[in-house]
Coordinates of C-alpha atoms in Angstrom, one line a residue:
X164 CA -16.2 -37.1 -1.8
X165 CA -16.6 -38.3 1.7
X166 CA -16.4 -35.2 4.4
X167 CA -13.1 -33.4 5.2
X168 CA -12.0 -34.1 9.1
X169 CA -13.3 -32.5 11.8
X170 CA -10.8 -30.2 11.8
X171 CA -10.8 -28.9 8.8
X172 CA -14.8 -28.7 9.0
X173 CA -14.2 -26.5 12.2
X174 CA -11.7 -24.2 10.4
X175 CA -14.1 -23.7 7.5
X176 CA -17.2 -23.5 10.0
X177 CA -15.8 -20.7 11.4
X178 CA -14.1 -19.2 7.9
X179 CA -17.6 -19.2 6.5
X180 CA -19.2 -16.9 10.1
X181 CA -15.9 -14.8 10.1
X182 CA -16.9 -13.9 6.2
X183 CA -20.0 -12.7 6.8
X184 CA -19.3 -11.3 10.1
X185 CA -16.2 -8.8 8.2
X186 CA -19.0 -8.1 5.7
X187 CA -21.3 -7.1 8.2
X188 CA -19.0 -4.3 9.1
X189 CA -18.2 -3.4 5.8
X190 CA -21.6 -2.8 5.3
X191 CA -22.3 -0.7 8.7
X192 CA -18.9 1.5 8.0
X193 CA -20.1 2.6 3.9
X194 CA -23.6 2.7 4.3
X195 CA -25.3 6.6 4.2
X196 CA -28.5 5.9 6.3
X197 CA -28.8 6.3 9.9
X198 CA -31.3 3.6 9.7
X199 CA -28.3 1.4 8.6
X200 CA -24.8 3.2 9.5
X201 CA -26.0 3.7 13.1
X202 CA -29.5 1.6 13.8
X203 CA -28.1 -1.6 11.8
X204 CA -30.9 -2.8 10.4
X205 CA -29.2 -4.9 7.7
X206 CA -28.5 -8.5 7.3
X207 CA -26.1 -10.9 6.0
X208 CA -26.2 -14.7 4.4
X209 CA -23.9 -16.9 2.5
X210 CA -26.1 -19.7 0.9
X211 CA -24.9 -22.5 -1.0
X212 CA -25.7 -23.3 -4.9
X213 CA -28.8 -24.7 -3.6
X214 CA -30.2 -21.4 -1.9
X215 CA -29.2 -23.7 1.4
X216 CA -28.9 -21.0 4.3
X217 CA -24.9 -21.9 5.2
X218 CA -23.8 -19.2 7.7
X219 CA -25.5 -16.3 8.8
X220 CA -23.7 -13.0 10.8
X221 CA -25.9 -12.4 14.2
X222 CA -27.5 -9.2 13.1
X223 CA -31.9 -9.3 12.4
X224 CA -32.7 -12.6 13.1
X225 CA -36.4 -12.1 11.0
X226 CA -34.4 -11.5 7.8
X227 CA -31.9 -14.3 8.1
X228 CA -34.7 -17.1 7.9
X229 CA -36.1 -15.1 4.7
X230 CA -32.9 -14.9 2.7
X231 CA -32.7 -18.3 1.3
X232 CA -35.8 -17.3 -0.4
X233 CA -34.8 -14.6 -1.8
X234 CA -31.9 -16.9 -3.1
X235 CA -34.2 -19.6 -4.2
X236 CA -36.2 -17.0 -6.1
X237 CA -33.1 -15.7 -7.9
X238 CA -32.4 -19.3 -9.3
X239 CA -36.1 -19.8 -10.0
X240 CA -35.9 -16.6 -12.1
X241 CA -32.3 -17.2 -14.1
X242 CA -31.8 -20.7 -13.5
X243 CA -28.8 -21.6 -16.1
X244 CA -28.1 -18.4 -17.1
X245 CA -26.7 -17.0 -14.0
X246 CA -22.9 -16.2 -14.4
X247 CA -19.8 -15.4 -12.8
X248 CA -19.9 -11.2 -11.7
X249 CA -23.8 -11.2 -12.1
X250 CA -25.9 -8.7 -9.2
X251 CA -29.3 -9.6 -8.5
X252 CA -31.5 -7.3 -6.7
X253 CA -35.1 -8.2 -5.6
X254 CA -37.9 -6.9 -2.7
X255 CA -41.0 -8.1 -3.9
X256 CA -42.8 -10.4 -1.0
X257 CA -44.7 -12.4 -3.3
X258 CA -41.2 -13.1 -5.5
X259 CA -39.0 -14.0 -2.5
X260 CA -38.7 -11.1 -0.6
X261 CA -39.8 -9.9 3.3
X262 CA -41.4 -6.7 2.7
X263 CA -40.7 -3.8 0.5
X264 CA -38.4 -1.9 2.2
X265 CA -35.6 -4.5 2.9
X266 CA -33.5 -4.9 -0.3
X267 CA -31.8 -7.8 -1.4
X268 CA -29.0 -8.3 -2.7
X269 CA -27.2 -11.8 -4.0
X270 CA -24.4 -12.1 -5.6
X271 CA -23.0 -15.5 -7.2
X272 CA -19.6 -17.4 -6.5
X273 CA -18.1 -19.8 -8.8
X274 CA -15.4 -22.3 -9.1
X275 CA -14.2 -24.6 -11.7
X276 CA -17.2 -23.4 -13.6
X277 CA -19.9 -24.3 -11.0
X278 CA -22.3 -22.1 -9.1
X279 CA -20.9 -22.8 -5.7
X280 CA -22.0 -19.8 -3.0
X281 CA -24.7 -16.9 -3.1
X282 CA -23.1 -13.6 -0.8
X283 CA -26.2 -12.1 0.2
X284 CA -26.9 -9.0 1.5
X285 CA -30.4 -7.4 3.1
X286 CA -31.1 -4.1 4.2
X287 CA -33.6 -2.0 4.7
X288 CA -33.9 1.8 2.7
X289 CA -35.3 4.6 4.7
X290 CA -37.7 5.2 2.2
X291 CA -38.9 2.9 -1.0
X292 CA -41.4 5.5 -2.7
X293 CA -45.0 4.3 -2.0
X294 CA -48.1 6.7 -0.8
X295 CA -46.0 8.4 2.1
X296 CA -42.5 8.9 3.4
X297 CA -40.0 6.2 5.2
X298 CA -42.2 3.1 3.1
X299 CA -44.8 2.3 6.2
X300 CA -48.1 3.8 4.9
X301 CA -50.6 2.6 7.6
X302 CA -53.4 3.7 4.6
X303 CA -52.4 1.1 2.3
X304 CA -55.0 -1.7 1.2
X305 CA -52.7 -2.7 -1.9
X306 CA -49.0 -3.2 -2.1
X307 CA -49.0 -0.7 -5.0
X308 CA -49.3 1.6 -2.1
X309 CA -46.3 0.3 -0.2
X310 CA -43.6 1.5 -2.7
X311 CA -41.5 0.1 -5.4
X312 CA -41.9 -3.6 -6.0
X313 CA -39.1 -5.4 -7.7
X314 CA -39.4 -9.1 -8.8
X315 CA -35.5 -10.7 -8.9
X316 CA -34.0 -8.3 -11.5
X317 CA -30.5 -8.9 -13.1
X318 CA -29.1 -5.8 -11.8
X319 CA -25.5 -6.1 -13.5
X320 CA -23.1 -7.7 -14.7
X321 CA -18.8 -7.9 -14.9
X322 CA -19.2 -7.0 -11.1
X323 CA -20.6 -3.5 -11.8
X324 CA -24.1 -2.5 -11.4
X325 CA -26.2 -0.9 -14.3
X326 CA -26.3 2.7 -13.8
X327 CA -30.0 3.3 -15.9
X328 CA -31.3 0.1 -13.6
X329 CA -29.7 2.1 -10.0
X330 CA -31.0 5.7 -11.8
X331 CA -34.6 4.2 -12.3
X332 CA -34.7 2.6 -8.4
X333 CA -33.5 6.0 -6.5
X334 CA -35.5 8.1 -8.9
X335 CA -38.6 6.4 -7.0
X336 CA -37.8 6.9 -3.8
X337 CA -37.9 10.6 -1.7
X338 CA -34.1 10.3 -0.4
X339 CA -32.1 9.2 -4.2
X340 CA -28.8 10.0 -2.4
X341 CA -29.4 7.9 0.8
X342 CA -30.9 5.0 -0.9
X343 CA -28.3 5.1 -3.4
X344 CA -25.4 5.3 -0.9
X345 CA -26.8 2.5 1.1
X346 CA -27.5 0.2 -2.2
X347 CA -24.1 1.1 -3.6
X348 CA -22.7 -0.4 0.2
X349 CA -25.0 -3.5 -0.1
X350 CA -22.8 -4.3 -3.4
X351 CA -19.6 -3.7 -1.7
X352 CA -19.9 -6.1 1.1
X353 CA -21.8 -9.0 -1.4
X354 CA -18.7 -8.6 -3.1
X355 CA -16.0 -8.6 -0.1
X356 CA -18.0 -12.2 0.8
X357 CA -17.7 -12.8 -3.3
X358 CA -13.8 -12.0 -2.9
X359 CA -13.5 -14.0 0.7
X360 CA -14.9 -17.1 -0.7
X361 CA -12.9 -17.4 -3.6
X362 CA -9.9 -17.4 -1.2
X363 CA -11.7 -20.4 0.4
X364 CA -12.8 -22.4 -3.1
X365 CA -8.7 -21.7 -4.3
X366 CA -7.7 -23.2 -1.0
X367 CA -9.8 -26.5 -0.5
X368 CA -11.4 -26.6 -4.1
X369 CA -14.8 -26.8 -5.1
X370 CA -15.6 -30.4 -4.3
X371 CA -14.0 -30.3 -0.7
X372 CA -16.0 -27.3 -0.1
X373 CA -19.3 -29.0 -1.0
X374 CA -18.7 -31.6 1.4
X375 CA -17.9 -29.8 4.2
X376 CA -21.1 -27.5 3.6
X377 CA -22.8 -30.6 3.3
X378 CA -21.2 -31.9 6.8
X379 CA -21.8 -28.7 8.6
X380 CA -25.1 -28.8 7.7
X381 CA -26.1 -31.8 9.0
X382 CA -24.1 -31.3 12.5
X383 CA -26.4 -28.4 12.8
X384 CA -29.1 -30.8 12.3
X385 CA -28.0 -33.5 14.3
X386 CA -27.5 -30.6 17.3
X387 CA -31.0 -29.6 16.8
X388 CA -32.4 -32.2 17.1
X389 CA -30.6 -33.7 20.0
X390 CA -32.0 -30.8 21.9
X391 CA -35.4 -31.1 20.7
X392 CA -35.7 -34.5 21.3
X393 CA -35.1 -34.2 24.8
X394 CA -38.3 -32.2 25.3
X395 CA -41.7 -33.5 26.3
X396 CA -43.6 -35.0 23.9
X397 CA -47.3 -33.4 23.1
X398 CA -49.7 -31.3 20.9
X399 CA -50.3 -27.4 22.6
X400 CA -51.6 -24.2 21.5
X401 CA -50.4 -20.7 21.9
X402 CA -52.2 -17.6 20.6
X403 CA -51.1 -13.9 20.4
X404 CA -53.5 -10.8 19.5
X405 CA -52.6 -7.4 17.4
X406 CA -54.7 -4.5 18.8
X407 CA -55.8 -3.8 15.5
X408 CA -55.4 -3.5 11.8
X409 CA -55.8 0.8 11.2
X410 CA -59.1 0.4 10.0
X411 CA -61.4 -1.0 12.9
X412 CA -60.7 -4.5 13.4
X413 CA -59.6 -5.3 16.7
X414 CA -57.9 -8.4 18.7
X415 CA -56.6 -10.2 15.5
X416 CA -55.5 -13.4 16.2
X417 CA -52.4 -15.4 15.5
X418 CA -52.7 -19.4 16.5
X419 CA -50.7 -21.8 16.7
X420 CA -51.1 -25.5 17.4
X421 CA -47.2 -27.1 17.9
X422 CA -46.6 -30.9 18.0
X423 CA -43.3 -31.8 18.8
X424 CA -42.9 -35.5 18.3
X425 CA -39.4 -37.1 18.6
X426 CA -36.7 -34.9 17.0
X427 CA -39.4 -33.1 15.0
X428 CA -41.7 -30.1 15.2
X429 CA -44.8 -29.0 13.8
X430 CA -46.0 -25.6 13.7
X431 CA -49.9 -25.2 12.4
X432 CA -51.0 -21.9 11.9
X433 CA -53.9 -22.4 9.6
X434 CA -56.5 -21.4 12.3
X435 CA -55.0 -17.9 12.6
X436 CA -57.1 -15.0 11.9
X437 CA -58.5 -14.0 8.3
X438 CA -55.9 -11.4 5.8
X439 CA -56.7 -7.5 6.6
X440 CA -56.7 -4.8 4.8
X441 CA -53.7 -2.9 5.8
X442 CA -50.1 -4.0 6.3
X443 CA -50.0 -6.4 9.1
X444 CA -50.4 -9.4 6.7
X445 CA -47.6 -11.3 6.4
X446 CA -45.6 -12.5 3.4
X447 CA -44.3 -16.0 3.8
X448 CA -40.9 -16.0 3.7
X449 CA -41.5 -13.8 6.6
X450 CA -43.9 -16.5 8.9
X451 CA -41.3 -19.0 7.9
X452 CA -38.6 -17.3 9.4
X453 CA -40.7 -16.2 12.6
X454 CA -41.7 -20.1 13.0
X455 CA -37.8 -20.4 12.5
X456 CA -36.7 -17.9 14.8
X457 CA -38.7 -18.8 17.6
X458 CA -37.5 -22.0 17.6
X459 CA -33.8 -20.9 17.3
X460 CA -34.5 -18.8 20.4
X461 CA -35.3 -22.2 22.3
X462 CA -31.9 -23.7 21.1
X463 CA -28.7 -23.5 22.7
X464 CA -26.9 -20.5 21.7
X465 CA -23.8 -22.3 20.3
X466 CA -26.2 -24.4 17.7
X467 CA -25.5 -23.1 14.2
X468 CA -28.6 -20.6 13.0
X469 CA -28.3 -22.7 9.0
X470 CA -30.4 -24.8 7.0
X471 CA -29.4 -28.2 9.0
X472 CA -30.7 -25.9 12.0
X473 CA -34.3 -25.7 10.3
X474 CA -34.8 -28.9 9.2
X475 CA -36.8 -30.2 11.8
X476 CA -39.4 -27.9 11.5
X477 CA -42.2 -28.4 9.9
X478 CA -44.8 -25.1 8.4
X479 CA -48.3 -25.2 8.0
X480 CA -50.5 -22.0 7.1
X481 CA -53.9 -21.6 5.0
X482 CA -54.0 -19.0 2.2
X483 CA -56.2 -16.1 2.9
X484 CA -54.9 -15.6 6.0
X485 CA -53.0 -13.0 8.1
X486 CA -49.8 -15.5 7.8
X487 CA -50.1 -16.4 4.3
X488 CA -51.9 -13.3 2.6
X489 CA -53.5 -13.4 -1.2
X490 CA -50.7 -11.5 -3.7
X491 CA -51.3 -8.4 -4.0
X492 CA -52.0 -7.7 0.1
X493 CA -50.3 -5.1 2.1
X494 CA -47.6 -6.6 4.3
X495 CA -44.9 -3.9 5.0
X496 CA -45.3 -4.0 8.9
X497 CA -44.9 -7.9 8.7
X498 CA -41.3 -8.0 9.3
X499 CA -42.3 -6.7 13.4
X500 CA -46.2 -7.5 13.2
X501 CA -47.2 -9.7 12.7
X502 CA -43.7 -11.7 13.2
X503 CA -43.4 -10.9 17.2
X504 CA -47.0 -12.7 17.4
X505 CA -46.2 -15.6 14.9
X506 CA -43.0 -15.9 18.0
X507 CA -45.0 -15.8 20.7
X508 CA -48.1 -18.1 20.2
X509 CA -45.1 -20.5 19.0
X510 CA -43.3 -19.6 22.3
X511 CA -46.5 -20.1 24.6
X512 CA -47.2 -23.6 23.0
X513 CA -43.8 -25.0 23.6
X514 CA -43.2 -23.2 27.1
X515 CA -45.0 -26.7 28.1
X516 CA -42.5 -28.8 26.5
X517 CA -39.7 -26.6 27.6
X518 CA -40.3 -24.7 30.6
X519 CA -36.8 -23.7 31.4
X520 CA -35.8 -22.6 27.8
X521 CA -39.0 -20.4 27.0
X522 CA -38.8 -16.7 28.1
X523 CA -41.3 -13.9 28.4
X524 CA -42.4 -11.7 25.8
X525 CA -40.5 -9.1 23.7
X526 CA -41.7 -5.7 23.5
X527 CA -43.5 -4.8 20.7
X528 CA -42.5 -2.3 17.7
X529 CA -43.9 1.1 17.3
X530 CA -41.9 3.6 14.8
X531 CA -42.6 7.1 14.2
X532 CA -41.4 8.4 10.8
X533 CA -40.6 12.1 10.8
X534 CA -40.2 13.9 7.0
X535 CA -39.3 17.5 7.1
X536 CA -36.5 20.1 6.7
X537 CA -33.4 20.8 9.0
X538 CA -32.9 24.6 9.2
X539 CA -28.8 23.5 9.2
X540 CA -29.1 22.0 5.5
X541 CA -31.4 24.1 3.5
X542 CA -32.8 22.9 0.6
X543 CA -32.7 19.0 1.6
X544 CA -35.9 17.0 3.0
X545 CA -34.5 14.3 5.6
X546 CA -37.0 11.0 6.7
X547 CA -36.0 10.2 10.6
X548 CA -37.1 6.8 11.9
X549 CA -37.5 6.8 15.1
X550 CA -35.3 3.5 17.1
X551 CA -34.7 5.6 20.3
X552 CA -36.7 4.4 23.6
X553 CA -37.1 0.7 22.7
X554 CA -39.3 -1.9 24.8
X555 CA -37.7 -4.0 27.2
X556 CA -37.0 -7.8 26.2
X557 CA -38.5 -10.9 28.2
X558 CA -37.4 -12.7 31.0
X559 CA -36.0 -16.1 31.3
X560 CA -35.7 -19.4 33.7
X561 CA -32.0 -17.6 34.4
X562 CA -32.4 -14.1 35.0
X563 CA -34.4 -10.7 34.3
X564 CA -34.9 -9.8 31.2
X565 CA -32.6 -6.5 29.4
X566 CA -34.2 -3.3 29.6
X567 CA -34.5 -1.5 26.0
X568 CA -33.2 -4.5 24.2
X569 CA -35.8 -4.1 21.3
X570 CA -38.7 -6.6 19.9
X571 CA -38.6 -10.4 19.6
X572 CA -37.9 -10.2 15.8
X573 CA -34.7 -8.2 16.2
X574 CA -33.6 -9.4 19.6
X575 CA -30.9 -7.1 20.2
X576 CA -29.7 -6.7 17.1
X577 CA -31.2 -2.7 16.2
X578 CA -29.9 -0.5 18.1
X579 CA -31.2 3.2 18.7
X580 CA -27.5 4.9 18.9
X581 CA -26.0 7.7 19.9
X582 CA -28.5 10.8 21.0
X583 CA -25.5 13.3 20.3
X584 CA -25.5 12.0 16.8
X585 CA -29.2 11.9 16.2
X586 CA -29.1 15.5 17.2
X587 CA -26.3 16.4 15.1
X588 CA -27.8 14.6 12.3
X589 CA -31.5 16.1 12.3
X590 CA -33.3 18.6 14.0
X591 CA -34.5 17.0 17.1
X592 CA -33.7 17.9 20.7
X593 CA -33.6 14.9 23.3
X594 CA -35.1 16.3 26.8
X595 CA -35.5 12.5 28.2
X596 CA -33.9 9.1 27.0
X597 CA -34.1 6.8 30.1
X598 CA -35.8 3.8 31.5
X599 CA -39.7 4.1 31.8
X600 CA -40.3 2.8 35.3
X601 CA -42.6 0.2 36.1
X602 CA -42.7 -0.8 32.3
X603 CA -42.2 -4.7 33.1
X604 CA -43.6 -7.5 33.5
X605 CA -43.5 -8.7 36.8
X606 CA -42.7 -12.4 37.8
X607 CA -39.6 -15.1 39.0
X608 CA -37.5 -12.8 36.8
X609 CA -38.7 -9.8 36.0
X610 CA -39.1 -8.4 32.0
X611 CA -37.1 -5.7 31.1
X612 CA -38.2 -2.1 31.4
X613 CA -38.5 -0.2 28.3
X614 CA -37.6 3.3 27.2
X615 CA -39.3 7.1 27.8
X616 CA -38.1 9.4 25.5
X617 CA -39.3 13.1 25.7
X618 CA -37.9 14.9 22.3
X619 CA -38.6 18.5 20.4
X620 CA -39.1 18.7 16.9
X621 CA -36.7 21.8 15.5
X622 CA -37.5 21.9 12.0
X623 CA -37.8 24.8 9.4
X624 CA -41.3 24.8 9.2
X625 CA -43.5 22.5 9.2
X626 CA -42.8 18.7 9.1
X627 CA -45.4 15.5 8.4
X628 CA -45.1 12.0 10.6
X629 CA -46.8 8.7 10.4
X630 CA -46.8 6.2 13.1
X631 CA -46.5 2.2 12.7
X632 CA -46.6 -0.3 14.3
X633 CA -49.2 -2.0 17.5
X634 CA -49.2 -2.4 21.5
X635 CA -51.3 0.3 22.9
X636 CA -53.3 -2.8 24.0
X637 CA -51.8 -5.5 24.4
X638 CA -48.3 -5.6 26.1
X639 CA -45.6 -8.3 25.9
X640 CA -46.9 -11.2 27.5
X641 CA -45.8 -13.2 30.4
X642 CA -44.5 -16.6 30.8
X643 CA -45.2 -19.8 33.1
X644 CA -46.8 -17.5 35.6
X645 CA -45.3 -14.2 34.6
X646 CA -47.0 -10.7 34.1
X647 CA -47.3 -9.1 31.1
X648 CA -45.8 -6.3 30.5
X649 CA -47.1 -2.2 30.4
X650 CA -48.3 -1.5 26.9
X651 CA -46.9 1.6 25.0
X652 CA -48.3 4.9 25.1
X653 CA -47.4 7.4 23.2
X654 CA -48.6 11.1 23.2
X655 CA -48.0 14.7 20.9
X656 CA -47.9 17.6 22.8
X657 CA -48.4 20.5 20.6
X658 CA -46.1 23.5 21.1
X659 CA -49.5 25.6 22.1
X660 CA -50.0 23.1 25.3
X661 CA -52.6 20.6 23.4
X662 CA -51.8 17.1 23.7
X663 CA -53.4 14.0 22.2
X664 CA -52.2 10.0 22.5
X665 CA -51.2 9.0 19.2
X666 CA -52.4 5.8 17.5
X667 CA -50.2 2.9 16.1
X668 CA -50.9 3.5 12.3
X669 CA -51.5 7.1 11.3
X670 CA -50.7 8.9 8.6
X671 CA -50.1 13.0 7.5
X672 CA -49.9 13.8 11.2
X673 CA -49.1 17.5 10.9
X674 CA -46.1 18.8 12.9
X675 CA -44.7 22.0 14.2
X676 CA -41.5 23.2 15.0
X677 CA -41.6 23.2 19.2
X678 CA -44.0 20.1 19.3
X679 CA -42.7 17.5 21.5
X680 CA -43.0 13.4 21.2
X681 CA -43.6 12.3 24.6
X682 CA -42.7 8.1 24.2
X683 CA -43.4 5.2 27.0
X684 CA -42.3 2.4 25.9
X685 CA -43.2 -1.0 27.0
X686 CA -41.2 -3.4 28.7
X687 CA -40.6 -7.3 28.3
X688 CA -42.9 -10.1 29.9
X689 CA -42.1 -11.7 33.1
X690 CA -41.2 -15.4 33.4
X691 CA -42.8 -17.5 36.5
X692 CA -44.9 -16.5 39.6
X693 CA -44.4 -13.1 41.0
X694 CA -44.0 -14.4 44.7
X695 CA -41.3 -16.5 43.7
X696 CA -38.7 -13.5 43.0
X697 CA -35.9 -12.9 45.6
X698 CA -37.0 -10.2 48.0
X699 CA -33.1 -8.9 47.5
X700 CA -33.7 -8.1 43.9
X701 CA -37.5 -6.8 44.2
X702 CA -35.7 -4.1 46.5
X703 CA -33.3 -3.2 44.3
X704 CA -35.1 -2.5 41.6
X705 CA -37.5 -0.4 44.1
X706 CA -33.9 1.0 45.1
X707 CA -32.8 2.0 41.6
X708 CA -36.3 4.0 40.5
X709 CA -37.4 1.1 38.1
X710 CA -40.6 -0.5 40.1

């Protein structure tokens, strides 16, 4: 069937982004976490029969380049015998998933007998068992050490999810009631998109559908590569460094050497640094969609983030390395590091193709996971990741970049919430949440400041934290003649008046009720010259506290 008219290819366009975009919130408003009800790290995908990426809801942009993976692994595993009302659930990086901690789950649409859509649904559980609490474990050298692996599983069927299969998951992990809350909300909105698309397949039909998919897909491509073609030809390189891996290797490497010929772009990051021993590795459906998402970022905004969107871009990596790990590596931290560098050397290579488009740095990601007990709820352990005081993002050819916006993977999308509801939620005590002055990178446009954050731990007793994450030493970098940005810094000051700097990936750090986390958060990178930026706006910012 040739492809429905425009019009009707714009009304189902936008049907498909309106579907995920009402599961999105079906998801934030069921969920249990705070890592999901209130920081919205979650994720949402419909995917065609071929585990094609067909709309996407603007929420992590890391996972959404991952998911069809995850769906391409679910046919890989079932193939034929998937039916109508079936729930698959997966995590494993090696078997089509990011990292451990973001579930997956798809769920398969059908019409006139034939496998049509996937509704999938990603988030990530505040804790997935593993050697320590919240399912970043800075020790690990193994992915046995991460947490509970699961391959694509068949986790019901008729709709409803097997309660010994959900028993046997939240049995592994320290919060059962969270992570079951939060899995049991992940089925609920696959199955709103499951319920939305049928509405579409009983309106236009199965093989209309198809064609439009097909159609929208390759206007997305089309769009792409319009844009990309209008770029400088050439070969450049770009490199990023992680301060280091946890167990004494420093300055690790990511490189990347990006030809863009024509319409087409080639990203080559087989020359990147060697695999580590701890969990900075990065599984590959996670470097694809950091190659993917950096190019995205040098798009127009109104191209559509699908497969068609993709296509020009073309992956190389080298087994053994940090972007392509040996199974069986460590890679939990991959989904912020090493994705933010995998952005970045892409970003620096094609800032010389696209001046104008490429922006400074994004801060980089460093949690603190708390595990202890709130005096209020006796008897019950809570796990409290820390999104509060995030860096600042980069600048850009049109303006400054925006303070506390997050990392380059999420861009925006996590949010650190209310501080009246952290407080009400655990026992923590917010002295300081503001901007951390003089945090950015300087340049043109200026980065954008991150956060300081001064907070009291009030627990019943004592508590335990780990730290994860990187950028003590190295801060987000600047563009086309920008500054980088500060680093983070980050410090413990003990309730007796001792203080020490804490390091990116610790783990068991013993804490007291009345010790205080004292955070500086980086900023964003600055984009051109510094002696190029309007006098009027260097005042203000000296004005306003932030310089």
């Amino acid at each position: 069937m040739s492809a429905p008219d425009p019009v009707t290819l714009s009304v189902l366009d936008n049907r498909f982004r309106a579907i995920v975009e009402e599961m999105g919130e079906a998801m934030l408003r069921t969920a249990y976490s705070q890592i999901l009800n209130s920081s919205r790290d979650f994720s949402i995908a419909l995917c065609d029969g071929q585990a094609r990426l067909v709309a996407q809801a603007d929420h992590i942009p890391v996972h959404v380049g991952a998911m069809p993976f995850a769906v391409q692994a679910v046919l890989e595993a079932f193939g034929d015998a998937i039916a109508e009302g079936d729930i698959y659930l997966l995590n494993d990086p090696y078997h089509g998933g990011s990292h451990l901690p973001d579930l997956t789950i798809v769920v398969p649409v059908f019409a006139a007998g034939r496998l049509i859509f996937f509704s999938v649904v990603r988030a990530h559980h505040t804790d997935i068992g593993g050697g320590t609490h919240g399912a970043y474990n800075p020790a690990a050298t193994e992915i046995f050490q991460e947490g509970l692996r699961l391959p694509p599983i068949l986790l019901g069927q008729g709709r409803e999810p097997r309660a010994d299969l959900v028993r046997m998951i939240v049995t592994n992990t320290r919060l059962p009631r969270e992570v079951r809350g939060d899995l049991m909300a992940m089925i609920g909105a696959a199955h709103l998109g499951e319920k939305r698309l049928l509405a579409v397949l009983d309106r236009h039909g199965a093989v209309e559908t198809e064609a439009a998919i097909a159609a929208i897909l390759a206007l997305s491509e089309a769009h792409a590569r319009r844009i990309i073609a209008s770029w400088a030809d050439g070969e450049w390189r770009g490199e990023a460094f992680l301060d280091d891996d946890g167990f004494g290797r420093e300055d690790i490497a990511i490189r990347a050497r990006v030809a863009k010929r024509g319409d087409s772009i080639t990203v080559d990051l087989t020359e990147s640094d060697p695999q580590v021993p701890s969990f900075l590795n990065s599984s590959w459906p996670n470097t694809a969609s950091a190659v993917r998402m950096a190019i995205a970022f040098l798009l127009d905004p109104d191209v559509a983030k699908n497969d068609g969107c993709f296509r020009p871009i073309e992956i190389l990596a080298k087994e053994g390395t940090i972007v392509l790990p040996r199974e069986g590596a460590p890679v939990t931290m991959c989904t912020s590091h090493c994705s933010n560098e995998i952005v970045e050397a892409v970003v620096k290579a094609l800032a010389n193709a696209c001046p104008d488009r490429a922006m400074g740095g994004w801060g980089r990601r460093y949690r603190v996971a708390i595990k202890g007990r709130d005096p209020r709820r006796p008897g019950r352990d809570f796990v409290w990741h820390m999104f509060h005081a995030r860096p600042g993002g980069g600048a850009s050819s049109q303006g400054d970049g925006w303070s506390t916006a997050g990392e380059w993977h999420s861009a925006g999308g996590l949010k650190f919430g209310s501080v009246e509801m952290a407080e009400a939620r655990f026992p923590l005590f917010f002295a300081k949440h503001e901007f951390r002055p003089g945090s950015a990178g300087d340049g043109t446009f200026r980065g954008g400041l991150g956060g300081e954050l001064v907070m009291r731990l009030e627990t019943e007793g004592p508590a335990v934290a780990n730290t994860a994450g990187d950028g003590v030493r190295y801060g987000a970098a600047g563009m086309l003649g920008g500054r980088d940005a500060a680093p983070h810094h980050y410090t413990l000051e003990r309730a007796d008046g001792t203080e020490r700097v804490l390091r990116t990936k610790e783990v068991g750090i013993p804490l007291a009720p009345g010790d205080v986390l004292h955070v500086r958060a980086g900023g964003g990178g600055g984009w051109g010259p510094p002696e190029g930026r309007d006098p009027a706006a260097r005042a203000r910012d000296e004005a306003e506290g932030l310089l």
